Coordinates of N, CA, C and O in Angstrom, one line a residue:
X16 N 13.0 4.6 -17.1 CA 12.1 3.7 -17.8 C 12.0 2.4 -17.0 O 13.0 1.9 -16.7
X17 N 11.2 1.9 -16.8 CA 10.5 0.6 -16.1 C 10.4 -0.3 -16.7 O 9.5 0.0 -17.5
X18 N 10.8 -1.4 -17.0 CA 10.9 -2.7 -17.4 C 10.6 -3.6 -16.7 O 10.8 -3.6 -15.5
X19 N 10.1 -4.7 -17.4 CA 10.0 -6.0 -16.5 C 10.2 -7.2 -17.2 O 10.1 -7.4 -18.4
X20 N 10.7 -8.2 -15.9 CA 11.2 -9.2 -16.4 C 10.9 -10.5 -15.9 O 10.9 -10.4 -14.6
X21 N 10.6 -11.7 -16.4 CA 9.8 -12.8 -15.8 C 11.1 -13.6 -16.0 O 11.9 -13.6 -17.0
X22 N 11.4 -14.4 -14.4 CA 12.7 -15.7 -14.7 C 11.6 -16.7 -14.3 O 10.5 -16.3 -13.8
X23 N 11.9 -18.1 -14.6 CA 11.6 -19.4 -14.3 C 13.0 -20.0 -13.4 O 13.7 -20.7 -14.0
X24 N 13.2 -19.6 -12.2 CA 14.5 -20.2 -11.9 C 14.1 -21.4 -10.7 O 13.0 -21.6 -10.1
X25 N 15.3 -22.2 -10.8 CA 15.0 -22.9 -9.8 C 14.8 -22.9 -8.2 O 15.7 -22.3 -7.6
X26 N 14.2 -23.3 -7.5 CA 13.3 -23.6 -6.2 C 14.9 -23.4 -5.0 O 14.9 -24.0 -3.9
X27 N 15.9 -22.8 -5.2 CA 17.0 -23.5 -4.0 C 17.7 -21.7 -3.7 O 17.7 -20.6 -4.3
X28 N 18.1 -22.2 -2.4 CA 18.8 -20.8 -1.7 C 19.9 -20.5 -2.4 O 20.8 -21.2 -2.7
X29 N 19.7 -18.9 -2.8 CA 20.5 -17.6 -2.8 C 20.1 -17.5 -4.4 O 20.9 -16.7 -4.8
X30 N 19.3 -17.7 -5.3 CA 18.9 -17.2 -6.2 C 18.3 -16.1 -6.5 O 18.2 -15.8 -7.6
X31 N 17.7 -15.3 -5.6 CA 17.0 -14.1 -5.6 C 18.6 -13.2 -5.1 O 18.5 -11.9 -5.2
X32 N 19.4 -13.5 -4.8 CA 20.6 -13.0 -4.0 C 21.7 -12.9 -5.6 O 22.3 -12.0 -6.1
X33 N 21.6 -13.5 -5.8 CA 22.6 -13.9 -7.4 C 21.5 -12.9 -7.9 O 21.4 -11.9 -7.2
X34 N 20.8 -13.0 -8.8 CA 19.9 -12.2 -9.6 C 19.7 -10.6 -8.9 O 19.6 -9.6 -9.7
X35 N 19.8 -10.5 -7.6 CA 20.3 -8.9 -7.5 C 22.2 -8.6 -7.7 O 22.9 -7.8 -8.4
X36 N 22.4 -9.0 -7.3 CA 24.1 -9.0 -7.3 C 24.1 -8.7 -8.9 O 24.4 -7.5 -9.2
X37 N 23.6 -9.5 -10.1 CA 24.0 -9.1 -11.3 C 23.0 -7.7 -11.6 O 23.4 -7.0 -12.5
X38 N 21.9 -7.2 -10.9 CA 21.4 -6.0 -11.7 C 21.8 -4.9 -10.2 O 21.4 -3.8 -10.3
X39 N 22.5 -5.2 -9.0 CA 23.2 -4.2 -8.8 C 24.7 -3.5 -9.3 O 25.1 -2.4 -8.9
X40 N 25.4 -4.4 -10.2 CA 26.5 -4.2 -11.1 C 26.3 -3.1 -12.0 O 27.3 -2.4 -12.2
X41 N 24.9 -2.7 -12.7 CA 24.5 -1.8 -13.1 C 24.2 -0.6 -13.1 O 24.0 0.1 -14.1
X42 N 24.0 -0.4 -11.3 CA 23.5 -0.1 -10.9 C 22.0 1.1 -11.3 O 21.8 2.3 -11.3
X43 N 20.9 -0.3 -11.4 CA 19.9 -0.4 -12.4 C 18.7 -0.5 -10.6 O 18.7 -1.4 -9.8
X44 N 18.0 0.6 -10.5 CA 17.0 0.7 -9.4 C 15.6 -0.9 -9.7 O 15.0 -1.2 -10.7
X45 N 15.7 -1.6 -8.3 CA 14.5 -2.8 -8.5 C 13.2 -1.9 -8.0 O 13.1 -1.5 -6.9
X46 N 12.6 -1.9 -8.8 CA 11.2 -0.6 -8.7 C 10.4 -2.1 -8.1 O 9.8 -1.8 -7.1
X47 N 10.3 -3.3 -8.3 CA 9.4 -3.9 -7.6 C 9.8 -5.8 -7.5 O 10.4 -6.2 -8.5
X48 N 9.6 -6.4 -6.7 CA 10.4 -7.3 -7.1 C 9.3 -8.5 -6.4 O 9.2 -8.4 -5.2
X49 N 8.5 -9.7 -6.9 CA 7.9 -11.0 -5.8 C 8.2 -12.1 -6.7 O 8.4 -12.1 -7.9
X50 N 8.2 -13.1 -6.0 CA 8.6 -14.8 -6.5 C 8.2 -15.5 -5.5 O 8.2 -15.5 -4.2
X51 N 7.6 -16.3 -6.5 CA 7.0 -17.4 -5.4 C 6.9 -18.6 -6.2 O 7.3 -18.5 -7.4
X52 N 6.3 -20.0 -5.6 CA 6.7 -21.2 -6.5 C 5.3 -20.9 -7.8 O 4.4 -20.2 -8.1
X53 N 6.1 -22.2 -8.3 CA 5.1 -22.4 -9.6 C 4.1 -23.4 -9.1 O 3.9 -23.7 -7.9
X54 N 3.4 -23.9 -10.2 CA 3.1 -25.1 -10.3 C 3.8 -26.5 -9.6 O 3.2 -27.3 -8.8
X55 N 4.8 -26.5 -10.0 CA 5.4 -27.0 -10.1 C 7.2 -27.0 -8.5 O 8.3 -26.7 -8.9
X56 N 6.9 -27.2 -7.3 CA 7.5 -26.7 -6.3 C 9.1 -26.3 -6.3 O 9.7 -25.5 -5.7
X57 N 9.5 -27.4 -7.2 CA 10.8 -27.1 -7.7 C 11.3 -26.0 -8.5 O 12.5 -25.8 -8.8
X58 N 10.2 -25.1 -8.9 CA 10.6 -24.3 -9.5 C 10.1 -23.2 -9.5 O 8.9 -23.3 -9.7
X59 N 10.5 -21.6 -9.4 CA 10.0 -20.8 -8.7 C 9.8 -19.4 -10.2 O 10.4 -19.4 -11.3
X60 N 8.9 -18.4 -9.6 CA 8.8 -17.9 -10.9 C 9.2 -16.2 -10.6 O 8.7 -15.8 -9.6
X61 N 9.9 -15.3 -11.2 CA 10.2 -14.1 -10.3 C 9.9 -13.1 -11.4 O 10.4 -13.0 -12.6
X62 N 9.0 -12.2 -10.8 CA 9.0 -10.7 -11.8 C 9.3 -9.9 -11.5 O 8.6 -9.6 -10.5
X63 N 10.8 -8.8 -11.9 CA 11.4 -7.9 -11.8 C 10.7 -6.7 -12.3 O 10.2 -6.9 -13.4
X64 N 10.6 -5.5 -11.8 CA 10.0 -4.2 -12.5 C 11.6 -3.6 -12.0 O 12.1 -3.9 -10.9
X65 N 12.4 -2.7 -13.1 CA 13.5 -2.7 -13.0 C 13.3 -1.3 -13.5 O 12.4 -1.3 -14.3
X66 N 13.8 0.0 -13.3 CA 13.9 1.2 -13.8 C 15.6 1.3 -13.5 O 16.3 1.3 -12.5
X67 N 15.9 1.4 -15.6 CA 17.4 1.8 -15.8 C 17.4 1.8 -17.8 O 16.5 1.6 -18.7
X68 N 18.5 2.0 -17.9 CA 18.2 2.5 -19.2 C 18.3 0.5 -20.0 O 18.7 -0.6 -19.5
X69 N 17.6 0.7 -21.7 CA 17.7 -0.2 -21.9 C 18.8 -1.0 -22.5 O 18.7 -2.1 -23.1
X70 N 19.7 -0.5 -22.3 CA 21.1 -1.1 -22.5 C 21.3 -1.7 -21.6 O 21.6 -2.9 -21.6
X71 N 21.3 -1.1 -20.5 CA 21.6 -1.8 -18.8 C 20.6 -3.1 -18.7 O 20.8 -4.1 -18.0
X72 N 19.7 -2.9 -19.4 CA 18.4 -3.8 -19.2 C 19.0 -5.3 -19.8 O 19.0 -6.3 -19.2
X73 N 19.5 -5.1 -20.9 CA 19.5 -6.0 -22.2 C 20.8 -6.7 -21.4 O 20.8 -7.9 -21.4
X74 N 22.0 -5.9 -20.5 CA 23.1 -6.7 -20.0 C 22.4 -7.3 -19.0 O 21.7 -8.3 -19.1
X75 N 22.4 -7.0 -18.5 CA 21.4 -7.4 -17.2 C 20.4 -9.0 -17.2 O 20.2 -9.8 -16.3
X76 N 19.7 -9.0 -18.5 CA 18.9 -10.2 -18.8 C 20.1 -11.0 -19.5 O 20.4 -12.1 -19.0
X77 N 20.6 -10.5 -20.4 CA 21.9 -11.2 -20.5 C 23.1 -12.3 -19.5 O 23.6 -13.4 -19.8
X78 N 23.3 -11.4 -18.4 CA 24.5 -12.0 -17.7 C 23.4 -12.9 -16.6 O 24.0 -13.7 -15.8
X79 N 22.0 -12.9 -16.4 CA 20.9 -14.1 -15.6 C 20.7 -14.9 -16.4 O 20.9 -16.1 -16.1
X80 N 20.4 -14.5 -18.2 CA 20.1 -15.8 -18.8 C 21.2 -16.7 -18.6 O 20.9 -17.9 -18.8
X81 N 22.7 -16.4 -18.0 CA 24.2 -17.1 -18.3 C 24.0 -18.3 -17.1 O 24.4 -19.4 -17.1
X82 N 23.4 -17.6 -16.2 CA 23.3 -18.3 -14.7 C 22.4 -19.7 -14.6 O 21.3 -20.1 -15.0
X83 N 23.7 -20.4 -13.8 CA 22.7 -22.0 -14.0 C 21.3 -22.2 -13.5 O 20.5 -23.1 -13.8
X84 N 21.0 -21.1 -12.4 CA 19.8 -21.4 -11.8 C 18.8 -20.9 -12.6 O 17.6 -21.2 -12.2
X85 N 18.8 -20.2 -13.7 CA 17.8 -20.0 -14.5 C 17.2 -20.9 -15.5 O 17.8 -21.6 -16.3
X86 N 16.0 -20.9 -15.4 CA 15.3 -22.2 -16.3 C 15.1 -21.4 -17.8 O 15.8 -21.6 -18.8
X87 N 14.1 -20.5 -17.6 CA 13.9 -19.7 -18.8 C 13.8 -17.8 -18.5 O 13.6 -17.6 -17.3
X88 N 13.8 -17.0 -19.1 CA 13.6 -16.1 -19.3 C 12.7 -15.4 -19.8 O 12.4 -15.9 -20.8
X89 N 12.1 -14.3 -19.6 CA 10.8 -13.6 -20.5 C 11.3 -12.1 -20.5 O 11.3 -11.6 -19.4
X90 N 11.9 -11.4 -21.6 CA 11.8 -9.6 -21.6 C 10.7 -9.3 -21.8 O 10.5 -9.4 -23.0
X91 N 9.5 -8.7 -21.0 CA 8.1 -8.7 -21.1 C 7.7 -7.2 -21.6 O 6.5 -7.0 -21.7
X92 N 8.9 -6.2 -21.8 CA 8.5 -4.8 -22.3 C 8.3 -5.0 -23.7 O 7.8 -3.9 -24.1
X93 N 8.4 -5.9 -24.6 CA 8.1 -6.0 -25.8 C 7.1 -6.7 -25.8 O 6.6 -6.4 -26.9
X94 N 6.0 -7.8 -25.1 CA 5.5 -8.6 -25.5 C 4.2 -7.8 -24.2 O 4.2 -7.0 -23.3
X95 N 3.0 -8.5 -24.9 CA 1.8 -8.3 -24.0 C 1.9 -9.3 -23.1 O 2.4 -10.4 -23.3
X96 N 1.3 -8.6 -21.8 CA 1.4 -9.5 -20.5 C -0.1 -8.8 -19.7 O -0.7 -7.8 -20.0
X97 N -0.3 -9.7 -18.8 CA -1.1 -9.4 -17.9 C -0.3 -9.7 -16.0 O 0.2 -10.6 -15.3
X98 N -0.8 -7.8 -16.0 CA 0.2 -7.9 -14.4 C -1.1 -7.5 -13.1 O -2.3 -7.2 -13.3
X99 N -0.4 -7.7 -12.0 CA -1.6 -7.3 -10.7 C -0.2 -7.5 -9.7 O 0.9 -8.0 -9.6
X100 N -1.0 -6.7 -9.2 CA -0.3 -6.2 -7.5 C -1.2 -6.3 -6.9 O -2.2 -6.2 -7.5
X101 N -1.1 -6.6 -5.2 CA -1.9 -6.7 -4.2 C -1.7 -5.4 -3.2 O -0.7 -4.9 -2.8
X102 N -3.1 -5.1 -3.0 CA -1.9 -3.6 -2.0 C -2.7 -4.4 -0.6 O -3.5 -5.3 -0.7
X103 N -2.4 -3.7 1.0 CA -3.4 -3.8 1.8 C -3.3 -2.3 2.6 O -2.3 -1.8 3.1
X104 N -4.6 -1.8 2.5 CA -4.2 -0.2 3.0 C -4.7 -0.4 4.8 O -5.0 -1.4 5.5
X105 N -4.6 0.6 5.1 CA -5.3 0.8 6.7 C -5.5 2.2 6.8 O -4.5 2.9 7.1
X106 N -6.9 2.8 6.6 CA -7.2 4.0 6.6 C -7.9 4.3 7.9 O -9.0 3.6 8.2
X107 N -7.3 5.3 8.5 CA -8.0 6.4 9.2 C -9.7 6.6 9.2 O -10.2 7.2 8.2
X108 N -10.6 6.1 10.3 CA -11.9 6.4 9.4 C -12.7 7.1 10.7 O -12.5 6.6 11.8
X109 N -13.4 8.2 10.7 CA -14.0 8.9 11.0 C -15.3 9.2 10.8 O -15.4 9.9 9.8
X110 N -16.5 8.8 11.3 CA -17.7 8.9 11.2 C -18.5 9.4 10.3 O -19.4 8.8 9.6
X111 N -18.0 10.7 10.2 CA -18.5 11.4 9.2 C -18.0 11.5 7.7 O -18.5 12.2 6.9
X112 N -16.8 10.6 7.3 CA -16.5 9.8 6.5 C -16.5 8.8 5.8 O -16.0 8.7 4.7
X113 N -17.1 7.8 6.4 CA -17.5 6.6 6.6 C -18.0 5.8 5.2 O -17.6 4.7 4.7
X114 N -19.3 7.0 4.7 CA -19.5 6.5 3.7 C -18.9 7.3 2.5 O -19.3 6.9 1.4
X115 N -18.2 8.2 2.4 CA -17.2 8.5 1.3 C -16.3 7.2 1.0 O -16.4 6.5 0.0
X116 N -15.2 7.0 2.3 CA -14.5 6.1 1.8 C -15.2 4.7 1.9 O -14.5 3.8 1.5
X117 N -16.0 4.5 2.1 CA -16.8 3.2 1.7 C -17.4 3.1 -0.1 O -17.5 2.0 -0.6
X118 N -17.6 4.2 -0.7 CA -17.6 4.2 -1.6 C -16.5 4.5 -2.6 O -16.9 4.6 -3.8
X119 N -15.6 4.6 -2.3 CA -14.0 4.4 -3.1 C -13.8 3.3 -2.6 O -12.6 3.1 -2.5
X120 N -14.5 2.4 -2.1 CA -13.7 0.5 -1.8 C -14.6 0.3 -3.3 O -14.1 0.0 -4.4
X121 N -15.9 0.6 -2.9 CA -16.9 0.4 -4.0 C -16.4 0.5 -4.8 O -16.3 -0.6 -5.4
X122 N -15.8 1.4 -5.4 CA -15.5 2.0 -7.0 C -14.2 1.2 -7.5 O -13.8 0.9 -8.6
X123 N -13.6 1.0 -6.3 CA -12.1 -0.1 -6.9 C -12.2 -1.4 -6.5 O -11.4 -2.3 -6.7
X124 N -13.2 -1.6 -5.9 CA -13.7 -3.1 -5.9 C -12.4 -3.6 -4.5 O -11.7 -4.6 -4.6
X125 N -12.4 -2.9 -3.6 CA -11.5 -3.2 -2.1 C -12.3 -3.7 -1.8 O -13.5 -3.6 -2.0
X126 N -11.3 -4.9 -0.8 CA -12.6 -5.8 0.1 C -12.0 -5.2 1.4 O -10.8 -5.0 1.5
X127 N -12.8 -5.0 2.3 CA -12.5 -4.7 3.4 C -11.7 -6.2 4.5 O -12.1 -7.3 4.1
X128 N -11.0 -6.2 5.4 CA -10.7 -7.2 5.2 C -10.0 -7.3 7.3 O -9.4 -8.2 8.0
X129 N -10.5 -6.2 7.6 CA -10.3 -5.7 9.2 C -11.0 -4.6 9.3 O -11.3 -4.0 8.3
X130 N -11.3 -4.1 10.4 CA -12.0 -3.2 10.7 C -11.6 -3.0 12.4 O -11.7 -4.0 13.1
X131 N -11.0 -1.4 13.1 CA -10.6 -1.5 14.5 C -11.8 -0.2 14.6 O -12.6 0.0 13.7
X132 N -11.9 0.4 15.8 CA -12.4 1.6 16.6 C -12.3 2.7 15.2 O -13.3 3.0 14.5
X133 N -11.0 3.1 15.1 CA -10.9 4.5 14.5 C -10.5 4.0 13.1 O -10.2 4.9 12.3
X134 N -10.2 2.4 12.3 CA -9.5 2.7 11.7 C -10.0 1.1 10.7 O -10.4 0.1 11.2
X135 N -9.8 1.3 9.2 CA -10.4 0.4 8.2 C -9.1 -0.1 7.6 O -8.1 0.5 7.2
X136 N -9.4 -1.6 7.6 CA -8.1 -2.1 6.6 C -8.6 -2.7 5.1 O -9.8 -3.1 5.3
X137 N -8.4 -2.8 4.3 CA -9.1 -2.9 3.0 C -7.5 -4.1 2.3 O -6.5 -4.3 2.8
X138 N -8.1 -4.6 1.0 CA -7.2 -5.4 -0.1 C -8.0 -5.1 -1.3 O -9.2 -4.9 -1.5
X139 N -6.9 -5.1 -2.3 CA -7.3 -4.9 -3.7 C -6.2 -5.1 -4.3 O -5.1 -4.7 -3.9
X140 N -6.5 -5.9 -5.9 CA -5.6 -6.0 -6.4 C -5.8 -5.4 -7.8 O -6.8 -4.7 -8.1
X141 N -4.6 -5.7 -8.5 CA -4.4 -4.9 -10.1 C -3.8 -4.1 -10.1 O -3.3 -3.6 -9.1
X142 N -3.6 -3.7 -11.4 CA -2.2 -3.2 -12.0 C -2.0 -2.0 -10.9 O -2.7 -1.5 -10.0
X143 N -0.4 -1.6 -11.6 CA 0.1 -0.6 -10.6 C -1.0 0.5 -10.9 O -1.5 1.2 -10.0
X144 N -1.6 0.7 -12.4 CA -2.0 2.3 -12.0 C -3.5 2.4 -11.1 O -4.0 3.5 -10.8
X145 N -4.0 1.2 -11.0 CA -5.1 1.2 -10.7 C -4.7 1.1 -8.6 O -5.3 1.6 -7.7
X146 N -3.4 0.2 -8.7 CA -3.1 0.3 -7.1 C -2.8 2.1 -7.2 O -3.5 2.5 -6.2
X147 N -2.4 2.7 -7.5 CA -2.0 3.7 -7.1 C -3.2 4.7 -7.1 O -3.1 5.6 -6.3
X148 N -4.5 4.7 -7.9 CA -5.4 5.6 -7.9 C -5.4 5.5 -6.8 O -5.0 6.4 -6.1
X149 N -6.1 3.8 -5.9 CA -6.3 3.8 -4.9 C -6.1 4.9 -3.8 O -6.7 5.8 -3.3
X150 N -4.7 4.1 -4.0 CA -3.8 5.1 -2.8 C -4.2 6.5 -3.2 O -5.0 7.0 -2.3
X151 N -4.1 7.1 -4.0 CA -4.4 8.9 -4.1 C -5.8 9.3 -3.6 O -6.1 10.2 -2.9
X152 N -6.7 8.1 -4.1 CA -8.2 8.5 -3.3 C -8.3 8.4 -1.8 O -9.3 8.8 -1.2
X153 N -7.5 7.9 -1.2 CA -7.4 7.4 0.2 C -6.7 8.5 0.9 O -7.3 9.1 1.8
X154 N -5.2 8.8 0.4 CA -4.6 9.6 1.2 C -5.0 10.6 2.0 O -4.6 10.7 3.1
X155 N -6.4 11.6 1.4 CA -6.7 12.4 2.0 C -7.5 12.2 3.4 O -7.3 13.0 4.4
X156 N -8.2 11.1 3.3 CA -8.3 10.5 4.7 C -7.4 10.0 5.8 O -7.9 9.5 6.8
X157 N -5.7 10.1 5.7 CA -5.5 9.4 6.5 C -4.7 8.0 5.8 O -5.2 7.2 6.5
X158 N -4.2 7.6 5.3 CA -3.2 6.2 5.8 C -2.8 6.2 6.4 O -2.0 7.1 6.7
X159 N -2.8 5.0 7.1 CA -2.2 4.7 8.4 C -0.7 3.5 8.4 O 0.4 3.2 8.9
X160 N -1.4 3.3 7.8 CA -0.4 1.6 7.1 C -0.5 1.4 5.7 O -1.4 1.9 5.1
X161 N 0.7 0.6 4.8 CA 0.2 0.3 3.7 C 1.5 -0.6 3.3 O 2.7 -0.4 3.5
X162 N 0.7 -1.8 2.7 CA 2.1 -2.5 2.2 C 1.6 -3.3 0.5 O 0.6 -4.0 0.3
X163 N 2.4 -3.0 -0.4 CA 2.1 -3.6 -1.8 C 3.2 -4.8 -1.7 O 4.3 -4.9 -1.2
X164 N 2.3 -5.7 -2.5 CA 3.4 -7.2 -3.2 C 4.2 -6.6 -3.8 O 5.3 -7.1 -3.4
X165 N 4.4 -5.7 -4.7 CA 5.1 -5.8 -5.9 C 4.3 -6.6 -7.2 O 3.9 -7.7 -6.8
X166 N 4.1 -6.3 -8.2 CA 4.1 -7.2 -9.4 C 4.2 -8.4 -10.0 O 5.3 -8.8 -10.4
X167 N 3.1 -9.0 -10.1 CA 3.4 -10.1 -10.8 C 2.7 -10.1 -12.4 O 2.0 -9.2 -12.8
X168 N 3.1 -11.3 -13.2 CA 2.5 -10.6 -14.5 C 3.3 -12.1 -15.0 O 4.1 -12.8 -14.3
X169 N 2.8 -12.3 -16.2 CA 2.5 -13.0 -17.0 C 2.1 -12.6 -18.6 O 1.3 -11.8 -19.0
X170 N 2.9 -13.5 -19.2 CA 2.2 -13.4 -21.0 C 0.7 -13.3 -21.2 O -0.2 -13.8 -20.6
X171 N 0.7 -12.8 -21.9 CA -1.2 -13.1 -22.5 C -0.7 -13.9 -23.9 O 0.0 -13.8 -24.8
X172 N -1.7 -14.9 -23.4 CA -1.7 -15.9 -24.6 C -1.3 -17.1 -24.6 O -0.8 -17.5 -23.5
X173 N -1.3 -18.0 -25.5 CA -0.4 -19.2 -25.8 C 1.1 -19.5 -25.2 O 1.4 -20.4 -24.4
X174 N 1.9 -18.7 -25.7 CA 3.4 -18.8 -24.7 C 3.5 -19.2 -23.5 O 4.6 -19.3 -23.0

């Protein structure tokens, strides 16, 4: 089961280092993991996609909330959130292809974003299932390269 989890911790070296150390004690799989600063440069914001059971989950947010470098906390599997991932693919493209996969950029709203001799690089973001059609409509052509952010995500709403 996949879980995720939003910290507010602070801006200083080995906190992404401490925060795995406590969810490899679990040994609880990081299905996706990005942080980067806030608003605010002192302070940095990290969303975990975590696949383990939710007991493991609950110790796990538990023994980070304990940690001084944490500002605040969010368990986001209960609460609505809005998430996006960035993927960047590099497909294989072939003449007589050209305009198929031009129209699967179309349909998922990819921007192309390089273009070589034999071969197309594309960006698009949003949620995992929508990065993943992606990829499934693409494969048959060919990837060549491909790298995702990982997840970021936030509350919807007021909070």
């Amino acid at each position: 089961m996949t879980q995720t989890i939003s910290a507010l911790t602070k801006n200083s070296p080995g906190v992404l280092a401490d925060m795995a150390q406590a969810i490899r004690k679990y040994n609880v799989n990081i299905r996706s993991i990005s942080a980067g600063e806030t608003e605010d440069p002192t302070i940095s914001r990290l969303t975990i996609g975590l696949d383990g059971s939710e007991d493991d989950i609950q110790r796990i947010t538990e023994e980070m909330a304990d940690m001084d470098v944490i500002i605040s906390m969010d368990d986001l599997r209960r609460k609505e959130f809005v998430d996006r991932e960035l993927v960047l693919v590099k497909v294989a493209m072939e003449s007589a292809c050209t305009t198929q996969i031009m129209q699967i950029f179309e349909v998922f709203r990819a921007n192309v974003v390089g273009m070589g001799q034999r071969s197309i690089t594309v960006e698009m973001s949003g949620d995992r299932e929508r990065v993943d059609g992606l990829i499934k409509m693409l494969a048959p052509f060919g990837i060549k390269s491909l790298c995702r952010s990982g997840m970021i995500a936030l509350k919807r709403g007021d909070d």
